[in-house]
Amino acid sequence: LLIVACLTRSQLRDLVASCKRYQIQPLVEVHTEEEMQLALDTEGVEFIGINNRNLHSFKLDMSTTPRLMAAAAKHPNYSDELTFASLSGAAGRSDVDELNGSTRCVLVGEALMRAPDAGALVNELRYPSATVATKRVLAKVCGVTTAEDAILACRAGADLIG
C-alpha cells in the first residue's frame, strides 16, 4: 500500500519501481484529485485505491470515489487496463450500488468484522441488485492476520485478502 498523501513524487516513483522489480503489485491510495493525477502520472501504477475516508479528519464521504473516477477518466494516462478500488465506507449492497459501477473493486473491513454472517455479506456485496446494471464487484477482505482467517475469507467468497 502506497499512500500518495505521505509521499513525494520521486518517492512514489521509486517505490512503484521497487515493487515492480520484486513482482509486487502496489495498491496506490489516493483521496484528492491532485493525488489521483500524481498516481496516474507515475509510470508503473496499475492499481489505484480511492479512499473515501479523509485520513486527516477521518470524515467519510462516499461521493469521493465517483468524483475521483470522473477526474481520472479525463487524464491522458487513463486506461481500461487500470484497476480502481473504492476504499472505506462500504457496509452493504446499497453502498456499492451508490458507487454506480465507478469501480469494480470495493474494500470492506469493519462491516465484515461486525457481520453476523460474513459469507452472506460478501455475497451481498459482490452481486448487483436488480436495480443497478453493473459488473460483479470484487470483494477484498481486510484485517486478515492468520492463515485460518485467510481460509475463512476465501471460503466466504472474497476475491482478495489483506
mmCIF file of N, CA and C in Angstrom, residues 14-139:
data_model
loop_
_atom_site.group_PDB
_atom_site.id
_atom_site.type_symbol
_atom_site.label_atom_id
_atom_site.label_comp_id
_atom_site.label_asym_id
_atom_site.label_seq_id
_atom_site.Cartn_x
_atom_site.Cartn_y
_atom_site.Cartn_z
ATOM 1 N N ASP A 14 9.876 5.869 -7.114
ATOM 2 C CA ASP A 14 10.890 4.892 -6.701
ATOM 3 C C ASP A 14 10.257 3.664 -6.043
ATOM 4 N N LEU A 15 9.240 3.876 -5.210
ATOM 5 C CA LEU A 15 8.594 2.749 -4.536
ATOM 6 C C LEU A 15 7.814 1.870 -5.522
ATOM 7 N N VAL A 16 7.144 2.483 -6.484
ATOM 8 C CA VAL A 16 6.435 1.699 -7.502
ATOM 9 C C VAL A 16 7.448 0.873 -8.297
ATOM 10 N N ALA A 17 8.555 1.491 -8.693
ATOM 11 C CA ALA A 17 9.584 0.768 -9.444
ATOM 12 C C ALA A 17 10.168 -0.382 -8.624
ATOM 13 N N SER A 18 10.393 -0.148 -7.348
ATOM 14 C CA SER A 18 10.923 -1.193 -6.473
ATOM 15 C C SER A 18 9.929 -2.349 -6.350
ATOM 16 N N CYS A 19 8.667 -2.040 -6.169
ATOM 17 C CA CYS A 19 7.643 -3.088 -6.105
ATOM 18 C C CYS A 19 7.663 -3.929 -7.383
ATOM 19 N N LYS A 20 7.728 -3.276 -8.522
ATOM 20 C CA LYS A 20 7.716 -3.980 -9.803
ATOM 21 C C LYS A 20 8.925 -4.904 -9.930
ATOM 22 N N ARG A 21 10.087 -4.440 -9.449
ATOM 23 C CA ARG A 21 11.299 -5.276 -9.510
ATOM 24 C C ARG A 21 11.108 -6.584 -8.752
ATOM 25 N N TYR A 22 10.348 -6.543 -7.670
ATOM 26 C CA TYR A 22 10.108 -7.725 -6.845
ATOM 27 C C TYR A 22 8.775 -8.409 -7.168
ATOM 28 N N GLN A 23 8.190 -8.040 -8.294
ATOM 29 C CA GLN A 23 6.928 -8.602 -8.769
ATOM 30 C C GLN A 23 5.801 -8.448 -7.742
ATOM 31 N N ILE A 24 5.773 -7.280 -7.104
ATOM 32 C CA ILE A 24 4.714 -6.925 -6.165
ATOM 33 C C ILE A 24 3.821 -5.892 -6.847
ATOM 34 N N GLN A 25 2.521 -6.101 -6.768
ATOM 35 C CA GLN A 25 1.578 -5.142 -7.342
ATOM 36 C C GLN A 25 1.197 -4.140 -6.255
ATOM 37 N N PRO A 26 1.706 -2.909 -6.329
ATOM 38 C CA PRO A 26 1.358 -1.939 -5.285
ATOM 39 C C PRO A 26 -0.055 -1.382 -5.484
ATOM 40 N N LEU A 27 -0.759 -1.241 -4.383
ATOM 41 C CA LEU A 27 -2.025 -0.521 -4.371
ATOM 42 C C LEU A 27 -1.677 0.918 -4.020
ATOM 43 N N VAL A 28 -1.936 1.839 -4.937
ATOM 44 C CA VAL A 28 -1.604 3.251 -4.752
ATOM 45 C C VAL A 28 -2.877 3.963 -4.303
ATOM 46 N N GLU A 29 -2.845 4.466 -3.063
ATOM 47 C CA GLU A 29 -4.039 5.050 -2.459
ATOM 48 C C GLU A 29 -4.078 6.563 -2.652
ATOM 49 N N VAL A 30 -5.259 7.061 -3.085
ATOM 50 C CA VAL A 30 -5.470 8.490 -3.288
ATOM 51 C C VAL A 30 -6.755 8.928 -2.584
ATOM 52 N N HIS A 31 -6.847 10.223 -2.313
ATOM 53 C CA HIS A 31 -8.065 10.778 -1.723
ATOM 54 C C HIS A 31 -8.484 12.093 -2.388
ATOM 55 N N THR A 32 -7.588 12.733 -3.115
ATOM 56 C CA THR A 32 -7.894 14.017 -3.761
ATOM 57 C C THR A 32 -7.623 13.919 -5.261
ATOM 58 N N GLU A 33 -8.138 14.896 -5.997
ATOM 59 C CA GLU A 33 -7.891 14.925 -7.440
ATOM 60 C C GLU A 33 -6.402 15.100 -7.736
ATOM 61 N N GLU A 34 -5.716 15.884 -6.913
ATOM 62 C CA GLU A 34 -4.271 16.080 -7.113
ATOM 63 C C GLU A 34 -3.514 14.771 -6.921
ATOM 64 N N GLU A 35 -3.906 14.007 -5.904
ATOM 65 C CA GLU A 35 -3.264 12.712 -5.669
ATOM 66 C C GLU A 35 -3.575 11.738 -6.808
ATOM 67 N N MET A 36 -4.800 11.773 -7.334
ATOM 68 C CA MET A 36 -5.156 10.920 -8.476
ATOM 69 C C MET A 36 -4.292 11.268 -9.676
ATOM 70 N N GLN A 37 -4.097 12.572 -9.922
ATOM 71 C CA GLN A 37 -3.269 12.989 -11.049
ATOM 72 C C GLN A 37 -1.837 12.477 -10.873
ATOM 73 N N LEU A 38 -1.300 12.604 -9.674
ATOM 74 C CA LEU A 38 0.058 12.128 -9.407
ATOM 75 C C LEU A 38 0.157 10.617 -9.617
ATOM 76 N N ALA A 39 -0.832 9.877 -9.139
ATOM 77 C CA ALA A 39 -0.829 8.422 -9.324
ATOM 78 C C ALA A 39 -0.851 8.064 -10.807
ATOM 79 N N LEU A 40 -1.705 8.732 -11.560
ATOM 80 C CA LEU A 40 -1.805 8.444 -12.994
ATOM 81 C C LEU A 40 -0.580 8.910 -13.769
ATOM 82 N N ASP A 41 0.125 9.894 -13.258
ATOM 83 C CA ASP A 41 1.356 10.383 -13.891
ATOM 84 C C ASP A 41 2.548 9.457 -13.631
ATOM 85 N N THR A 42 2.427 8.567 -12.646
ATOM 86 C CA THR A 42 3.548 7.740 -12.217
ATOM 87 C C THR A 42 3.620 6.452 -13.039
ATOM 88 N N GLU A 43 4.742 6.249 -13.687
ATOM 89 C CA GLU A 43 4.942 5.060 -14.514
ATOM 90 C C GLU A 43 4.851 3.795 -13.660
ATOM 91 N N GLY A 44 4.135 2.806 -14.169
ATOM 92 C CA GLY A 44 4.041 1.521 -13.497
ATOM 93 C C GLY A 44 2.833 1.353 -12.601
ATOM 94 N N VAL A 45 2.115 2.429 -12.320
ATOM 95 C CA VAL A 45 0.921 2.323 -11.474
ATOM 96 C C VAL A 45 -0.185 1.639 -12.276
ATOM 97 N N GLU A 46 -0.713 0.545 -11.710
ATOM 98 C CA GLU A 46 -1.774 -0.203 -12.367
ATOM 99 C C GLU A 46 -3.005 -0.378 -11.499
ATOM 100 N N PHE A 47 -2.846 -0.182 -10.168
ATOM 101 C CA PHE A 47 -3.927 -0.437 -9.223
ATOM 102 C C PHE A 47 -4.040 0.767 -8.290
ATOM 103 N N ILE A 48 -5.149 1.504 -8.408
ATOM 104 C CA ILE A 48 -5.353 2.721 -7.630
ATOM 105 C C ILE A 48 -6.561 2.540 -6.723
ATOM 106 N N GLY A 49 -6.356 2.808 -5.442
ATOM 107 C CA GLY A 49 -7.433 2.755 -4.478
ATOM 108 C C GLY A 49 -7.849 4.160 -4.091
ATOM 109 N N ILE A 50 -9.137 4.405 -4.143
ATOM 110 C CA ILE A 50 -9.680 5.718 -3.786
ATOM 111 C C ILE A 50 -10.261 5.608 -2.383
ATOM 112 N N ASN A 51 -9.613 6.282 -1.435
ATOM 113 C CA ASN A 51 -10.056 6.209 -0.044
ATOM 114 C C ASN A 51 -11.169 7.223 0.184
ATOM 115 N N ASN A 52 -12.332 6.731 0.551
ATOM 116 C CA ASN A 52 -13.471 7.603 0.840
ATOM 117 C C ASN A 52 -13.339 8.271 2.202
ATOM 118 N N ARG A 53 -12.348 7.841 2.961
ATOM 119 C CA ARG A 53 -12.113 8.426 4.283
ATOM 120 C C ARG A 53 -10.918 9.373 4.206
ATOM 121 N N ASN A 54 -11.136 10.609 4.626
ATOM 122 C CA ASN A 54 -10.054 11.579 4.707
ATOM 123 C C ASN A 54 -9.181 11.184 5.894
ATOM 124 N N LEU A 55 -7.927 10.854 5.647
ATOM 125 C CA LEU A 55 -7.056 10.377 6.710
ATOM 126 C C LEU A 55 -6.616 11.480 7.670
ATOM 127 N N HIS A 56 -6.894 12.732 7.335
ATOM 128 C CA HIS A 56 -6.556 13.840 8.232
ATOM 129 C C HIS A 56 -7.699 14.112 9.214
ATOM 130 N N SER A 57 -8.943 14.063 8.726
ATOM 131 C CA SER A 57 -10.100 14.356 9.575
ATOM 132 C C SER A 57 -10.897 13.098 9.933
ATOM 133 N N PHE A 58 -10.637 11.995 9.245
ATOM 134 C CA PHE A 58 -11.353 10.723 9.375
ATOM 135 C C PHE A 58 -12.814 10.823 8.932
ATOM 136 N N LYS A 59 -13.176 11.911 8.240
ATOM 137 C CA LYS A 59 -14.528 12.070 7.715
ATOM 138 C C LYS A 59 -14.707 11.145 6.512
ATOM 139 N N LEU A 60 -15.845 10.478 6.470
ATOM 140 C CA LEU A 60 -16.172 9.557 5.382
ATOM 141 C C LEU A 60 -17.093 10.255 4.392
ATOM 142 N N ASP A 61 -16.773 10.156 3.102
ATOM 143 C CA ASP A 61 -17.591 10.759 2.052
ATOM 144 C C ASP A 61 -17.609 9.797 0.867
ATOM 145 N N MET A 62 -18.701 9.058 0.709
ATOM 146 C CA MET A 62 -18.800 8.053 -0.350
ATOM 147 C C MET A 62 -18.850 8.668 -1.745
ATOM 148 N N SER A 63 -19.039 9.981 -1.855
ATOM 149 C CA SER A 63 -19.025 10.614 -3.173
ATOM 150 C C SER A 63 -17.594 10.812 -3.684
ATOM 151 N N THR A 64 -16.602 10.530 -2.835
ATOM 152 C CA THR A 64 -15.203 10.688 -3.240
ATOM 153 C C THR A 64 -14.862 9.788 -4.422
ATOM 154 N N THR A 65 -15.279 8.534 -4.368
ATOM 155 C CA THR A 65 -14.933 7.601 -5.452
ATOM 156 C C THR A 65 -15.483 8.040 -6.799
ATOM 157 N N PRO A 66 -16.800 8.289 -6.947
ATOM 158 C CA PRO A 66 -17.281 8.724 -8.263
ATOM 159 C C PRO A 66 -16.639 10.037 -8.738
ATOM 160 N N ARG A 67 -16.394 10.958 -7.799
ATOM 161 C CA ARG A 67 -15.780 12.245 -8.166
ATOM 162 C C ARG A 67 -14.369 12.039 -8.705
ATOM 163 N N LEU A 68 -13.576 11.221 -8.012
ATOM 164 C CA LEU A 68 -12.201 10.993 -8.463
ATOM 165 C C LEU A 68 -12.144 10.130 -9.720
ATOM 166 N N MET A 69 -13.095 9.224 -9.885
ATOM 167 C CA MET A 69 -13.137 8.437 -11.121
ATOM 168 C C MET A 69 -13.453 9.326 -12.315
ATOM 169 N N ALA A 70 -14.316 10.308 -12.120
ATOM 170 C CA ALA A 70 -14.619 11.251 -13.208
ATOM 171 C C ALA A 70 -13.363 12.042 -13.577
ATOM 172 N N ALA A 71 -12.589 12.449 -12.573
ATOM 173 C CA ALA A 71 -11.334 13.165 -12.831
ATOM 174 C C ALA A 71 -10.334 12.248 -13.528
ATOM 175 N N ALA A 72 -10.254 10.999 -13.092
ATOM 176 C CA ALA A 72 -9.309 10.049 -13.695
ATOM 177 C C ALA A 72 -9.621 9.819 -15.173
ATOM 178 N N ALA A 73 -10.905 9.743 -15.497
ATOM 179 C CA ALA A 73 -11.310 9.471 -16.878
ATOM 180 C C ALA A 73 -10.852 10.551 -17.849
ATOM 181 N N LYS A 74 -10.574 11.750 -17.335
ATOM 182 C CA LYS A 74 -10.117 12.863 -18.184
ATOM 183 C C LYS A 74 -8.600 12.902 -18.336
ATOM 184 N N HIS A 75 -7.896 12.085 -17.554
ATOM 185 C CA HIS A 75 -6.433 12.104 -17.553
ATOM 186 C C HIS A 75 -5.903 11.365 -18.790
ATOM 187 N N PRO A 76 -4.860 11.879 -19.436
ATOM 188 C CA PRO A 76 -4.345 11.224 -20.646
ATOM 189 C C PRO A 76 -3.822 9.800 -20.424
ATOM 190 N N ASN A 77 -3.455 9.449 -19.197
ATOM 191 C CA ASN A 77 -2.950 8.100 -18.925
ATOM 192 C C ASN A 77 -4.041 7.137 -18.460
ATOM 193 N N TYR A 78 -5.276 7.622 -18.417
ATOM 194 C CA TYR A 78 -6.378 6.740 -18.012
ATOM 195 C C TYR A 78 -6.534 5.631 -19.045
ATOM 196 N N SER A 79 -6.808 4.425 -18.548
ATOM 197 C CA SER A 79 -6.961 3.277 -19.434
ATOM 198 C C SER A 79 -7.865 2.257 -18.776
ATOM 199 N N ASP A 80 -8.573 1.488 -19.582
ATOM 200 C CA ASP A 80 -9.384 0.392 -19.060
ATOM 201 C C ASP A 80 -8.512 -0.713 -18.486
ATOM 202 N N GLU A 81 -7.215 -0.664 -18.762
ATOM 203 C CA GLU A 81 -6.279 -1.650 -18.222
ATOM 204 C C GLU A 81 -5.971 -1.385 -16.743
ATOM 205 N N LEU A 82 -6.255 -0.179 -16.263
ATOM 206 C CA LEU A 82 -6.030 0.156 -14.856
ATOM 207 C C LEU A 82 -7.139 -0.445 -14.001
ATOM 208 N N THR A 83 -6.803 -0.784 -12.773
ATOM 209 C CA THR A 83 -7.793 -1.279 -11.819
ATOM 210 C C THR A 83 -7.979 -0.225 -10.737
ATOM 211 N N PHE A 84 -9.225 0.102 -10.458
ATOM 212 C CA PHE A 84 -9.556 1.078 -9.429
ATOM 213 C C PHE A 84 -10.396 0.395 -8.355
ATOM 214 N N ALA A 85 -10.146 0.767 -7.110
ATOM 215 C CA ALA A 85 -10.897 0.224 -5.980
ATOM 216 C C ALA A 85 -11.424 1.365 -5.127
ATOM 217 N N SER A 86 -12.623 1.177 -4.598
ATOM 218 C CA SER A 86 -13.189 2.120 -3.648
ATOM 219 C C SER A 86 -12.853 1.601 -2.252
ATOM 220 N N LEU A 87 -12.179 2.440 -1.463
ATOM 221 C CA LEU A 87 -11.697 2.033 -0.146
ATOM 222 C C LEU A 87 -12.473 2.745 0.953
ATOM 223 N N SER A 88 -12.919 2.008 1.930
ATOM 224 C CA SER A 88 -13.569 2.524 3.144
ATOM 225 C C SER A 88 -15.017 2.931 2.899
ATOM 226 N N GLY A 89 -15.848 2.557 3.862
ATOM 227 C CA GLY A 89 -17.210 3.048 3.916
ATOM 228 C C GLY A 89 -18.282 2.112 3.410
ATOM 229 N N ALA A 90 -17.942 1.119 2.608
ATOM 230 C CA ALA A 90 -18.969 0.210 2.097
ATOM 231 C C ALA A 90 -19.337 -0.788 3.189
ATOM 232 N N ALA A 91 -20.590 -0.757 3.604
ATOM 233 C CA ALA A 91 -21.045 -1.650 4.665
ATOM 234 C C ALA A 91 -22.135 -2.595 4.176
ATOM 235 N N GLY A 92 -22.659 -2.339 2.983
ATOM 236 C CA GLY A 92 -23.719 -3.180 2.447
ATOM 237 C C GLY A 92 -23.914 -2.920 0.971
ATOM 238 N N ARG A 93 -24.841 -3.657 0.376
ATOM 239 C CA ARG A 93 -25.076 -3.552 -1.065
ATOM 240 C C ARG A 93 -25.477 -2.141 -1.471
ATOM 241 N N SER A 94 -26.241 -1.449 -0.649
ATOM 242 C CA SER A 94 -26.676 -0.103 -1.023
ATOM 243 C C SER A 94 -25.477 0.833 -1.198
ATOM 244 N N ASP A 95 -24.435 0.643 -0.387
ATOM 245 C CA ASP A 95 -23.224 1.463 -0.540
ATOM 246 C C ASP A 95 -22.529 1.155 -1.866
ATOM 247 N N VAL A 96 -22.485 -0.118 -2.230
ATOM 248 C CA VAL A 96 -21.884 -0.498 -3.509
ATOM 249 C C VAL A 96 -22.716 0.058 -4.659
ATOM 250 N N ASP A 97 -24.042 -0.036 -4.537
ATOM 251 C CA ASP A 97 -24.923 0.492 -5.582
ATOM 252 C C ASP A 97 -24.728 1.990 -5.771
ATOM 253 N N GLU A 98 -24.498 2.734 -4.672
ATOM 254 C CA GLU A 98 -24.285 4.180 -4.766
ATOM 255 C C GLU A 98 -23.028 4.523 -5.551
ATOM 256 N N LEU A 99 -22.066 3.598 -5.584
ATOM 257 C CA LEU A 99 -20.858 3.829 -6.382
ATOM 258 C C LEU A 99 -21.170 3.751 -7.870
ATOM 259 N N ASN A 100 -22.318 3.173 -8.208
ATOM 260 C CA ASN A 100 -22.844 3.165 -9.569
ATOM 261 C C ASN A 100 -21.839 2.612 -10.585
ATOM 262 N N GLY A 101 -21.127 1.583 -10.200
ATOM 263 C CA GLY A 101 -20.214 0.943 -11.138
ATOM 264 C C GLY A 101 -18.947 1.721 -11.423
ATOM 265 N N SER A 102 -18.646 2.757 -10.623
ATOM 266 C CA SER A 102 -17.450 3.564 -10.908
ATOM 267 C C SER A 102 -16.161 2.766 -10.728
ATOM 268 N N THR A 103 -16.176 1.737 -9.867
ATOM 269 C CA THR A 103 -15.034 0.840 -9.718
ATOM 270 C C THR A 103 -15.556 -0.593 -9.659
ATOM 271 N N ARG A 104 -14.674 -1.547 -9.949
ATOM 272 C CA ARG A 104 -15.054 -2.961 -9.842
ATOM 273 C C ARG A 104 -14.606 -3.562 -8.525
ATOM 274 N N CYS A 105 -13.821 -2.848 -7.768
ATOM 275 C CA CYS A 105 -13.298 -3.371 -6.501
ATOM 276 C C CYS A 105 -13.766 -2.496 -5.351
ATOM 277 N N VAL A 106 -14.119 -3.146 -4.267
ATOM 278 C CA VAL A 106 -14.532 -2.439 -3.060
ATOM 279 C C VAL A 106 -13.813 -3.075 -1.882
ATOM 280 N N LEU A 107 -13.153 -2.256 -1.074
ATOM 281 C CA LEU A 107 -12.501 -2.746 0.125
ATOM 282 C C LEU A 107 -13.506 -2.664 1.271
ATOM 283 N N VAL A 108 -13.678 -3.764 1.952
ATOM 284 C CA VAL A 108 -14.601 -3.822 3.085
ATOM 285 C C VAL A 108 -13.850 -4.413 4.264
ATOM 286 N N GLY A 109 -13.884 -3.751 5.379
ATOM 287 C CA GLY A 109 -13.185 -4.249 6.563
ATOM 288 C C GLY A 109 -14.105 -4.347 7.748
ATOM 289 N N GLU A 110 -14.403 -3.213 8.341
ATOM 290 C CA GLU A 110 -15.175 -3.170 9.583
ATOM 291 C C GLU A 110 -16.528 -3.855 9.458
ATOM 292 N N ALA A 111 -17.220 -3.655 8.352
ATOM 293 C CA ALA A 111 -18.550 -4.250 8.196
ATOM 294 C C ALA A 111 -18.476 -5.772 8.242
ATOM 295 N N LEU A 112 -17.427 -6.351 7.668
ATOM 296 C CA LEU A 112 -17.284 -7.809 7.702
ATOM 297 C C LEU A 112 -16.957 -8.310 9.100
ATOM 298 N N MET A 113 -16.162 -7.527 9.817
ATOM 299 C CA MET A 113 -15.794 -7.948 11.171
ATOM 300 C C MET A 113 -17.011 -7.927 12.099
ATOM 301 N N ARG A 114 -17.975 -7.057 11.808
ATOM 302 C CA ARG A 114 -19.161 -6.922 12.653
ATOM 303 C C ARG A 114 -20.337 -7.776 12.174
ATOM 304 N N ALA A 115 -20.254 -8.292 10.949
ATOM 305 C CA ALA A 115 -21.378 -9.033 10.370
ATOM 306 C C ALA A 115 -21.596 -10.364 11.078
ATOM 307 N N PRO A 116 -22.858 -10.699 11.370
ATOM 308 C CA PRO A 116 -23.121 -11.994 11.989
ATOM 309 C C PRO A 116 -22.814 -13.157 11.037
ATOM 310 N N ASP A 117 -22.919 -12.905 9.717
ATOM 311 C CA ASP A 117 -22.613 -13.923 8.707
ATOM 312 C C ASP A 117 -21.781 -13.259 7.620
ATOM 313 N N ALA A 118 -20.451 -13.338 7.762
ATOM 314 C CA ALA A 118 -19.537 -12.666 6.827
ATOM 315 C C ALA A 118 -19.718 -13.181 5.404
ATOM 316 N N GLY A 119 -19.955 -14.478 5.245
ATOM 317 C CA GLY A 119 -20.148 -15.048 3.903
ATOM 318 C C GLY A 119 -21.351 -14.451 3.204
ATOM 319 N N ALA A 120 -22.440 -14.278 3.938
ATOM 320 C CA ALA A 120 -23.644 -13.675 3.354
ATOM 321 C C ALA A 120 -23.386 -12.231 2.943
ATOM 322 N N LEU A 121 -22.625 -11.499 3.766
ATOM 323 C CA LEU A 121 -22.312 -10.112 3.429
ATOM 324 C C LEU A 121 -21.418 -10.044 2.194
ATOM 325 N N VAL A 122 -20.426 -10.925 2.096
ATOM 326 C CA VAL A 122 -19.558 -10.940 0.912
ATOM 327 C C VAL A 122 -20.400 -11.173 -0.343
ATOM 328 N N ASN A 123 -21.317 -12.143 -0.301
ATOM 329 C CA ASN A 123 -22.174 -12.398 -1.465
ATOM 330 C C ASN A 123 -23.060 -11.203 -1.771
ATOM 331 N N GLU A 124 -23.593 -10.561 -0.736
ATOM 332 C CA GLU A 124 -24.427 -9.369 -0.936
ATOM 333 C C GLU A 124 -23.628 -8.267 -1.627
ATOM 334 N N LEU A 125 -22.386 -8.103 -1.218
ATOM 335 C CA LEU A 125 -21.542 -7.046 -1.782
ATOM 336 C C LEU A 125 -21.105 -7.357 -3.211
ATOM 337 N N ARG A 126 -20.903 -8.607 -3.518
ATOM 338 C CA ARG A 126 -20.342 -8.994 -4.815
ATOM 339 C C ARG A 126 -21.312 -8.912 -5.974
ATOM 340 N N TYR A 127 -22.577 -9.170 -5.731
ATOM 341 C CA TYR A 127 -23.502 -9.305 -6.842
ATOM 342 C C TYR A 127 -24.485 -8.156 -6.891
ATOM 343 N N PRO A 128 -24.633 -7.556 -8.068
ATOM 344 C CA PRO A 128 -25.502 -6.383 -8.214
ATOM 345 C C PRO A 128 -26.962 -6.694 -7.907
ATOM 346 N N SER A 129 -27.638 -5.685 -7.398
ATOM 347 C CA SER A 129 -29.084 -5.811 -7.205
ATOM 348 C C SER A 129 -29.746 -5.664 -8.569
ATOM 349 N N ALA A 130 -31.006 -5.994 -8.638
ATOM 350 C CA ALA A 130 -31.733 -5.927 -9.907
ATOM 351 C C ALA A 130 -31.871 -4.495 -10.403
ATOM 352 N N THR A 131 -31.732 -3.516 -9.514
ATOM 353 C CA THR A 131 -31.959 -2.121 -9.909
ATOM 354 C C THR A 131 -30.708 -1.428 -10.437
ATOM 355 N N VAL A 132 -29.548 -2.033 -10.272
ATOM 356 C CA VAL A 132 -28.313 -1.402 -10.719
ATOM 357 C C VAL A 132 -27.637 -2.293 -11.743
ATOM 358 N N ALA A 133 -27.440 -1.780 -12.949
ATOM 359 C CA ALA A 133 -26.771 -2.546 -14.001
ATOM 360 C C ALA A 133 -25.277 -2.297 -13.898
ATOM 361 N N THR A 134 -24.550 -3.271 -13.396
ATOM 362 C CA THR A 134 -23.108 -3.134 -13.240
ATOM 363 C C THR A 134 -22.475 -4.509 -13.281
ATOM 364 N N LYS A 135 -21.175 -4.560 -13.406
ATOM 365 C CA LYS A 135 -20.451 -5.822 -13.364
ATOM 366 C C LYS A 135 -20.351 -6.304 -11.922
ATOM 367 N N ARG A 136 -20.079 -7.588 -11.754
ATOM 368 C CA ARG A 136 -19.852 -8.126 -10.423
ATOM 369 C C ARG A 136 -18.682 -7.384 -9.812
ATOM 370 N N VAL A 137 -18.831 -7.014 -8.560
ATOM 371 C CA VAL A 137 -17.804 -6.276 -7.838
ATOM 372 C C VAL A 137 -16.847 -7.263 -7.189
ATOM 373 N N LEU A 138 -15.550 -6.956 -7.204
ATOM 374 C CA LEU A 138 -14.572 -7.764 -6.498
ATOM 375 C C LEU A 138 -14.593 -7.354 -5.034
ATOM 376 N N ALA A 139 -14.530 -8.324 -4.140
ATOM 377 C CA ALA A 139 -14.572 -8.043 -2.704
ATOM 378 C C ALA A 139 -13.222 -8.374 -2.081
#
